Tab-separated table of C-alpha atoms in Angstrom:
chain	number	residue	atom	x	y	z
A	12	MET	CA	9.335	0.451	14.797
A	13	ILE	CA	7.048	1.989	12.139
A	14	LEU	CA	4.985	5.045	13.583
A	15	ILE	CA	1.308	4.822	12.333
A	16	HIS	CA	-0.475	7.955	13.052
A	17	VAL	CA	-4.070	7.449	13.799
A	18	SER	CA	-6.728	10.275	13.890
A	19	GLN	CA	-10.468	9.680	13.771
A	20	GLY	CA	-10.082	6.052	12.601
A	21	ALA	CA	-7.568	7.000	9.883
A	22	ALA	CA	-4.239	5.354	9.967
A	23	LEU	CA	-1.473	7.181	8.206
A	24	VAL	CA	2.208	6.646	7.542
A	25	TRP	CA	4.173	9.845	6.869
A	26	SER	CA	7.703	8.639	6.300
A	27	ALA	CA	8.831	7.400	2.836
A	28	GLU	CA	11.325	4.780	4.327
A	29	GLU	CA	8.742	3.369	6.707
A	30	ALA	CA	6.208	3.126	3.726
A	31	ARG	CA	8.836	1.281	1.783
A	32	GLN	CA	9.536	-1.147	4.694
A	33	LEU	CA	5.794	-1.877	5.180
A	34	ARG	CA	5.481	-2.859	1.527
A	35	GLU	CA	8.701	-4.585	1.041
A	36	ARG	CA	9.126	-6.492	4.334
A	37	HIS	CA	5.408	-6.955	5.499
A	38	GLY	CA	3.283	-6.789	2.315
A	39	LEU	CA	1.184	-3.950	3.520
A	40	CYS	CA	0.513	-1.759	0.622
A	41	GLY	CA	-1.680	1.120	1.808
A	42	THR	CA	-2.801	3.853	-0.498
A	43	PRO	CA	-1.131	7.043	-1.104
A	44	VAL	CA	-3.404	10.017	-0.391
A	45	GLY	CA	-1.140	13.178	-0.486
A	46	GLY	CA	-1.173	15.697	-3.125
A	47	LEU	CA	2.060	16.297	-5.114
A	48	ALA	CA	3.552	19.910	-4.531
A	49	ARG	CA	3.750	20.674	-8.248
A	50	GLN	CA	0.642	19.057	-9.236
A	51	PRO	CA	-1.998	19.696	-6.651
A	52	ARG	CA	-5.049	19.588	-8.782
A	53	GLN	CA	-4.677	16.092	-10.185
A	54	ASN	CA	-5.302	12.743	-8.493
A	55	GLY	CA	-3.778	10.305	-10.957
A	56	ARG	CA	-0.521	10.235	-9.039
A	57	LEU	CA	-0.437	10.859	-5.392
A	58	GLY	CA	2.132	10.742	-2.536
A	59	LEU	CA	2.687	10.709	1.034
A	60	PRO	CA	1.111	10.183	3.427
A	61	LEU	CA	0.158	6.610	3.104
A	62	ARG	CA	-3.241	5.752	4.283
A	63	LEU	CA	-3.547	2.182	5.790
A	64	LEU	CA	-6.608	0.001	5.985
A	65	PRO	CA	-7.573	-0.412	9.674
A	66	GLU	CA	-6.867	-4.145	9.105
A	67	GLU	CA	-3.290	-3.279	7.935
A	68	ALA	CA	-2.593	-0.914	10.774
A	69	ARG	CA	-3.796	-3.464	13.320
A	70	LEU	CA	-1.759	-6.354	11.774
A	71	ALA	CA	1.261	-4.203	11.802
A	72	ALA	CA	0.683	-3.278	15.531
A	73	GLU	CA	-0.028	-6.882	16.539
A	74	SER	CA	2.921	-8.321	14.795
A	75	GLY	CA	5.085	-5.803	16.409
A	76	SER	CA	6.371	-4.214	13.251
A	77	GLY	CA	4.559	-0.943	13.986
A	78	VAL	CA	3.009	1.060	16.614
A	79	LEU	CA	-0.075	3.323	16.728
A	80	VAL	CA	0.538	6.910	18.014
A	81	ARG	CA	-1.412	10.099	18.105
A	82	GLY	CA	-0.432	13.631	19.162
A	83	ARG	CA	-0.462	14.668	22.812
A	84	ALA	CA	-2.610	17.266	24.371
A	85	GLY	CA	-1.145	20.612	23.190
A	86	ALA	CA	-0.139	19.300	19.870
A	87	GLU	CA	-2.223	22.183	18.342
A	88	ALA	CA	0.421	24.704	19.559
A	89	ARG	CA	3.254	22.481	18.401
A	90	ALA	CA	1.472	22.473	14.910
A	91	GLU	CA	1.222	26.183	14.698
A	92	GLU	CA	4.967	26.533	15.673
A	93	GLU	CA	5.806	23.905	12.853
A	94	GLU	CA	3.604	25.989	10.431
A	95	ARG	CA	5.479	29.248	11.357
A	96	GLU	CA	8.856	27.645	11.017
A	97	HIS	CA	7.734	25.981	7.630
A	98	ARG	CA	6.801	29.536	6.425
A	99	GLU	CA	10.050	30.993	7.511
A	100	ARG	CA	11.998	28.188	5.701
A	101	ALA	CA	9.946	28.741	2.561
A	102	GLN	CA	10.508	32.471	2.602
A	103	ARG	CA	14.216	32.010	3.182
A	104	SER	CA	14.418	29.651	0.258
A	105	HIS	CA	12.478	31.970	-1.974
A	106	GLN	CA	14.985	34.748	-1.326
A	107	GLU	CA	17.946	32.488	-1.911
A	108	GLN	CA	16.543	31.138	-5.241
A	109	ARG	CA	15.620	34.644	-6.336
A	110	ARG	CA	19.246	35.777	-5.673
A	111	LEU	CA	20.510	33.048	-7.698
A	112	ALA	CA	18.118	33.443	-10.518
A	113	LEU	CA	18.990	37.262	-10.691
A	114	GLN	CA	22.659	36.418	-10.702
A	115	GLU	CA	22.220	34.114	-13.581
A	116	LYS	CA	20.205	36.642	-15.412
A	117	ARG	CA	22.830	39.287	-14.798
A	118	SER	CA	25.604	37.079	-16.124
A	119	SER	CA	23.503	36.276	-19.258
A	120	LEU	CA	23.016	39.985	-19.893
A	121	GLN	CA	26.542	40.809	-19.456
A	122	GLY	CA	27.591	38.074	-21.820
A	123	LEU	CA	24.943	39.378	-24.287
A	124	ALA	CA	26.013	43.048	-23.956
A	125	GLU	CA	29.721	41.975	-24.670
A	126	ARG	CA	28.528	40.190	-27.891
A	127	ILE	CA	26.543	43.270	-28.891
A	128	ARG	CA	29.559	45.550	-28.272
A	129	GLN	CA	31.711	42.963	-30.369
A	130	GLY	CA	29.303	43.037	-33.097
A	131	ARG	CA	29.233	46.777	-33.387
A	132	ALA	CA	33.123	46.969	-33.423
A	133	ASN	CA	33.250	44.457	-36.330
A	134	LYS	CA	30.469	46.394	-38.060
A	135	ARG	CA	32.657	49.698	-37.819
A	136	LYS	CA	35.695	47.859	-39.154
A	137	ARG	CA	33.660	46.449	-42.169
A	138	ILE	CA	32.353	49.816	-42.972
A	139	SER	CA	35.747	51.484	-42.894
A	140	GLY	CA	37.275	48.641	-45.068
A	141	GLU	CA	34.626	49.052	-47.648
A	142	THR	CA	34.593	52.941	-47.937
A	143	GLY	CA	38.100	53.692	-46.780
A	144	GLU	CA	36.736	55.932	-44.123
A	145	LEU	CA	36.690	55.452	-40.409
A	146	GLY	CA	33.467	54.098	-39.192
A	147	PRO	CA	31.463	55.845	-36.417
A	148	GLU	CA	33.167	55.169	-33.009
A	149	ALA	CA	31.262	53.839	-30.177
A	150	GLY	CA	29.309	56.530	-28.428
A	151	GLU	CA	28.759	57.129	-24.842
A	152	ASP	CA	25.293	55.814	-25.058
A	153	ASP	CA	26.457	52.453	-26.587
A	154	ARG	CA	28.870	51.936	-23.747
A	155	SER	CA	26.287	53.006	-20.999
A	156	ALA	CA	23.344	51.027	-22.525
A	157	PRO	CA	24.356	47.650	-20.870
A	158	LEU	CA	24.983	49.404	-17.576
A	159	LYS	CA	21.501	50.875	-17.683
A	160	GLU	CA	19.829	47.518	-18.510
A	161	LEU	CA	21.578	46.087	-15.529
A	162	GLU	CA	20.555	48.674	-13.211
A	163	GLU	CA	16.820	48.240	-14.479
A	164	LEU	CA	17.194	44.587	-14.087
A	165	GLU	CA	17.745	44.852	-10.267
A	166	ARG	CA	14.479	46.927	-10.044
A	167	SER	CA	12.287	45.102	-12.308
A	168	PHE	CA	13.375	41.455	-11.835
A	169	THR	CA	10.520	39.269	-10.451
A	170	PHE	CA	10.745	35.684	-9.247
A	171	PRO	CA	7.202	34.543	-8.122
A	172	PRO	CA	7.143	31.976	-5.285
A	173	GLU	CA	5.202	29.584	-7.691
A	174	SER	CA	8.601	29.327	-9.617
A	175	CYS	CA	10.515	28.031	-6.465
A	176	LEU	CA	11.765	24.581	-6.246
A	177	VAL	CA	9.940	22.831	-3.412
A	178	GLN	CA	11.707	20.457	-0.999
A	179	ILE	CA	9.452	17.642	0.286
A	180	HIS	CA	10.542	16.245	3.391
A	181	THR	CA	10.047	12.499	3.947
A	182	ALA	CA	10.587	12.664	7.637
A	183	CYS	CA	9.670	14.872	10.491
A	184	LEU	CA	12.141	17.714	10.846
A	185	GLY	CA	11.606	18.355	14.709
A	186	PRO	CA	10.751	16.476	17.834
A	187	ARG	CA	7.353	14.999	17.882
A	188	ASN	CA	4.993	15.177	20.855
A	189	LEU	CA	3.385	11.742	20.530
A	190	GLU	CA	1.778	9.170	22.744
A	191	VAL	CA	1.251	5.461	22.015
A	192	LEU	CA	-2.171	3.916	21.608
A	193	ASP	CA	-3.280	0.296	22.406
A	194	TRP	CA	-4.646	-1.179	19.488
A	195	ARG	CA	-6.768	-3.493	21.609
A	196	SER	CA	-8.755	-0.553	23.181
A	197	ALA	CA	-11.346	1.502	21.519
A	198	SER	CA	-10.788	5.238	21.450
A	199	GLU	CA	-11.868	8.457	19.645
A	200	ASP	CA	-8.948	8.212	17.174
A	201	TRP	CA	-9.092	4.225	17.018
A	202	PRO	CA	-12.745	3.296	17.256
A	203	HIS	CA	-12.402	-0.324	15.548
A	204	PRO	CA	-11.923	-2.658	18.569
A	205	GLY	CA	-15.201	-4.216	19.610
A	206	ASP	CA	-16.711	-3.583	16.161
A	207	PRO	CA	-17.972	-7.053	14.860
A	208	ARG	CA	-17.601	-5.970	11.188
A	209	HIS	CA	-13.978	-4.973	11.817
A	210	ALA	CA	-13.334	-8.318	13.593
A	211	LEU	CA	-14.701	-10.211	10.627
A	212	ARG	CA	-12.738	-8.229	8.112
A	213	TYR	CA	-9.472	-8.672	10.158
A	214	SER	CA	-9.701	-12.360	10.586
A	215	VAL	CA	-10.171	-12.781	6.705
A	216	PHE	CA	-7.374	-10.230	6.046
A	217	LYS	CA	-4.972	-11.962	8.466
A	218	ASP	CA	-5.635	-15.450	6.936
A	219	LEU	CA	-5.176	-14.328	3.417
A	220	ARG	CA	-2.039	-12.321	4.267
A	221	ALA	CA	-0.671	-15.500	5.911
A	222	GLN	CA	-1.310	-17.283	2.738
A	223	GLY	CA	0.992	-14.844	1.000
A	224	TYR	CA	-1.490	-12.765	-0.714
A	225	HIS	CA	-1.403	-8.941	-0.899
A	226	LEU	CA	-4.636	-7.211	-0.246
A	227	THR	CA	-5.972	-3.666	-1.097
A	228	SER	CA	-9.363	-2.006	-0.586
A	229	ALA	CA	-11.946	-3.245	-3.126
A	230	GLY	CA	-14.514	-0.397	-2.314
A	231	LYS	CA	-14.793	0.614	-6.115
A	232	PHE	CA	-15.581	-3.086	-6.917
A	233	GLY	CA	-18.271	-3.412	-4.148
A	234	GLY	CA	-16.199	-5.746	-2.020
A	235	ASP	CA	-14.015	-5.644	0.999
A	236	PHE	CA	-10.462	-6.504	-0.384
A	237	LEU	CA	-8.887	-6.941	-3.546
A	238	VAL	CA	-6.692	-10.152	-3.384
A	239	TYR	CA	-3.267	-10.247	-5.404
A	240	PRO	CA	-1.049	-13.167	-5.854
A	241	GLY	CA	1.802	-10.718	-5.265
A	242	ASP	CA	2.801	-6.978	-5.030
A	243	PRO	CA	-0.047	-5.016	-6.706
A	244	MET	CA	2.438	-3.103	-8.685
A	245	ARG	CA	3.466	-6.389	-10.551
A	246	TYR	CA	0.098	-8.303	-10.739
A	247	HIS	CA	-3.467	-7.892	-11.285
A	248	ALA	CA	-5.883	-8.968	-8.487
A	249	HIS	CA	-7.333	-12.503	-8.897
A	250	TYR	CA	-10.166	-12.242	-6.294
A	251	ILE	CA	-12.672	-9.819	-4.955
A	252	ALA	CA	-13.187	-10.805	-1.230
A	253	ILE	CA	-16.553	-10.095	0.305
A	254	CYS	CA	-16.863	-10.746	4.062
A	255	VAL	CA	-20.163	-12.151	5.174
A	256	PRO	CA	-21.116	-13.216	8.661
A	257	TYR	CA	-21.204	-17.000	9.065
A	258	LYS	CA	-24.861	-18.639	8.505
A	259	THR	CA	-26.291	-15.215	7.453
A	260	ASP	CA	-28.713	-15.235	4.781
A	261	LEU	CA	-27.423	-13.475	1.544
A	262	PRO	CA	-30.091	-12.281	-0.906
A	263	LEU	CA	-30.082	-13.917	-4.275
A	264	GLN	CA	-29.882	-10.677	-5.935
A	265	ASP	CA	-26.752	-9.658	-4.108
A	266	THR	CA	-25.192	-13.059	-5.059
A	267	VAL	CA	-25.888	-12.692	-8.677
A	268	THR	CA	-24.719	-9.119	-8.771
A	269	ALA	CA	-21.307	-9.981	-7.157
A	270	GLY	CA	-20.919	-12.855	-9.491
A	271	ARG	CA	-21.687	-10.809	-12.607
A	272	LEU	CA	-19.365	-8.020	-11.239
A	273	GLY	CA	-16.484	-10.257	-10.727
A	274	SER	CA	-16.895	-11.870	-14.322
A	275	ASN	CA	-17.003	-8.530	-15.963
A	276	VAL	CA	-13.698	-7.403	-14.341
A	277	LYS	CA	-12.107	-10.826	-14.880
A	278	LYS	CA	-11.928	-11.709	-11.158
A	279	THR	CA	-13.318	-14.458	-8.927
A	280	VAL	CA	-15.651	-13.324	-6.071
A	281	LEU	CA	-14.847	-14.903	-2.585
A	282	LEU	CA	-17.478	-15.022	-0.001
A	283	CYS	CA	-15.411	-15.038	3.145
A	284	SER	CA	-16.848	-16.205	6.651
A	285	VAL	CA	-15.522	-17.081	10.094
A	286	THR	CA	-17.022	-20.144	11.808
A	287	GLU	CA	-17.654	-20.530	15.421
A	288	ALA	CA	-14.567	-22.422	15.711
A	289	GLU	CA	-12.828	-19.407	14.066
A	290	ARG	CA	-12.017	-21.162	10.817
A	291	ILE	CA	-12.068	-19.187	7.725
A	292	VAL	CA	-14.484	-20.390	5.053
A	293	TYR	CA	-14.162	-19.258	1.469
A	294	THR	CA	-16.805	-19.715	-1.311
A	295	SER	CA	-16.022	-18.779	-4.761
A	296	LEU	CA	-18.648	-17.353	-7.336
A	297	ARG	CA	-17.963	-17.314	-10.902
A	298	TRP	CA	-20.810	-16.149	-13.219
A	299	SER	CA	-21.110	-18.551	-16.239
A	300	GLY	CA	-24.174	-16.767	-18.006
A	301	ILE	CA	-26.945	-18.708	-19.734
A	302	GLN	CA	-25.960	-21.472	-22.031
């Protein structure tokens, strides 16, 4: 059972394995919204959690493949404890990585010091061979210099926390204090039941999904859903679905705007409605321009 965490209307999946199952087995793609640990200031590539559309979360819950959950009362205290444990783990990891980095640096300096001593010995032999005189012997300073450098390394070596390797967990490490929500009942964290707009969108979403299409949000195209013939990672969207209440007047200006927008992005606009008999009606728009 896939856990879908809901909070103030948002549905999130935190497990990488569950996000994969949603996509591969159930055709629910969602949108990654989490920042990457090593690149927190970019938004070109995002990671966990995976945010689902309300319709995706409802379909998963209705089909029995997922369950809506939220934190129980007192979850704030548990969150503070988890944050403290996370800081302790990060500190231990930093100390261990600093120790290993210092050990590697020390080994490198020791190897370099040996090369320097060998080079000086070769130089003395070369001088003695050219002049017939014994070259200068290694002094105490030459032998103690590498030891001084190693002692100084212990004091001056720095390993900032930003240089640490970060382990990104794809599952909860500890016990979770969760309660199951009924997707049929409205609540503060799941306010969608009873909303006519959500009911219309869900009917359209469910029907298109039953026909084998994959759907994602079409907010940037002025619609409700982008409709793909397969996985969005392999196909371009063919349609922009706009959900319109049945027998509702649609301004001509909005119709023309939608048609021209679809033509500009090489997609067909679908006006989707649900009749009184709960049958889905689709009307396609394609802008042909003035001949």
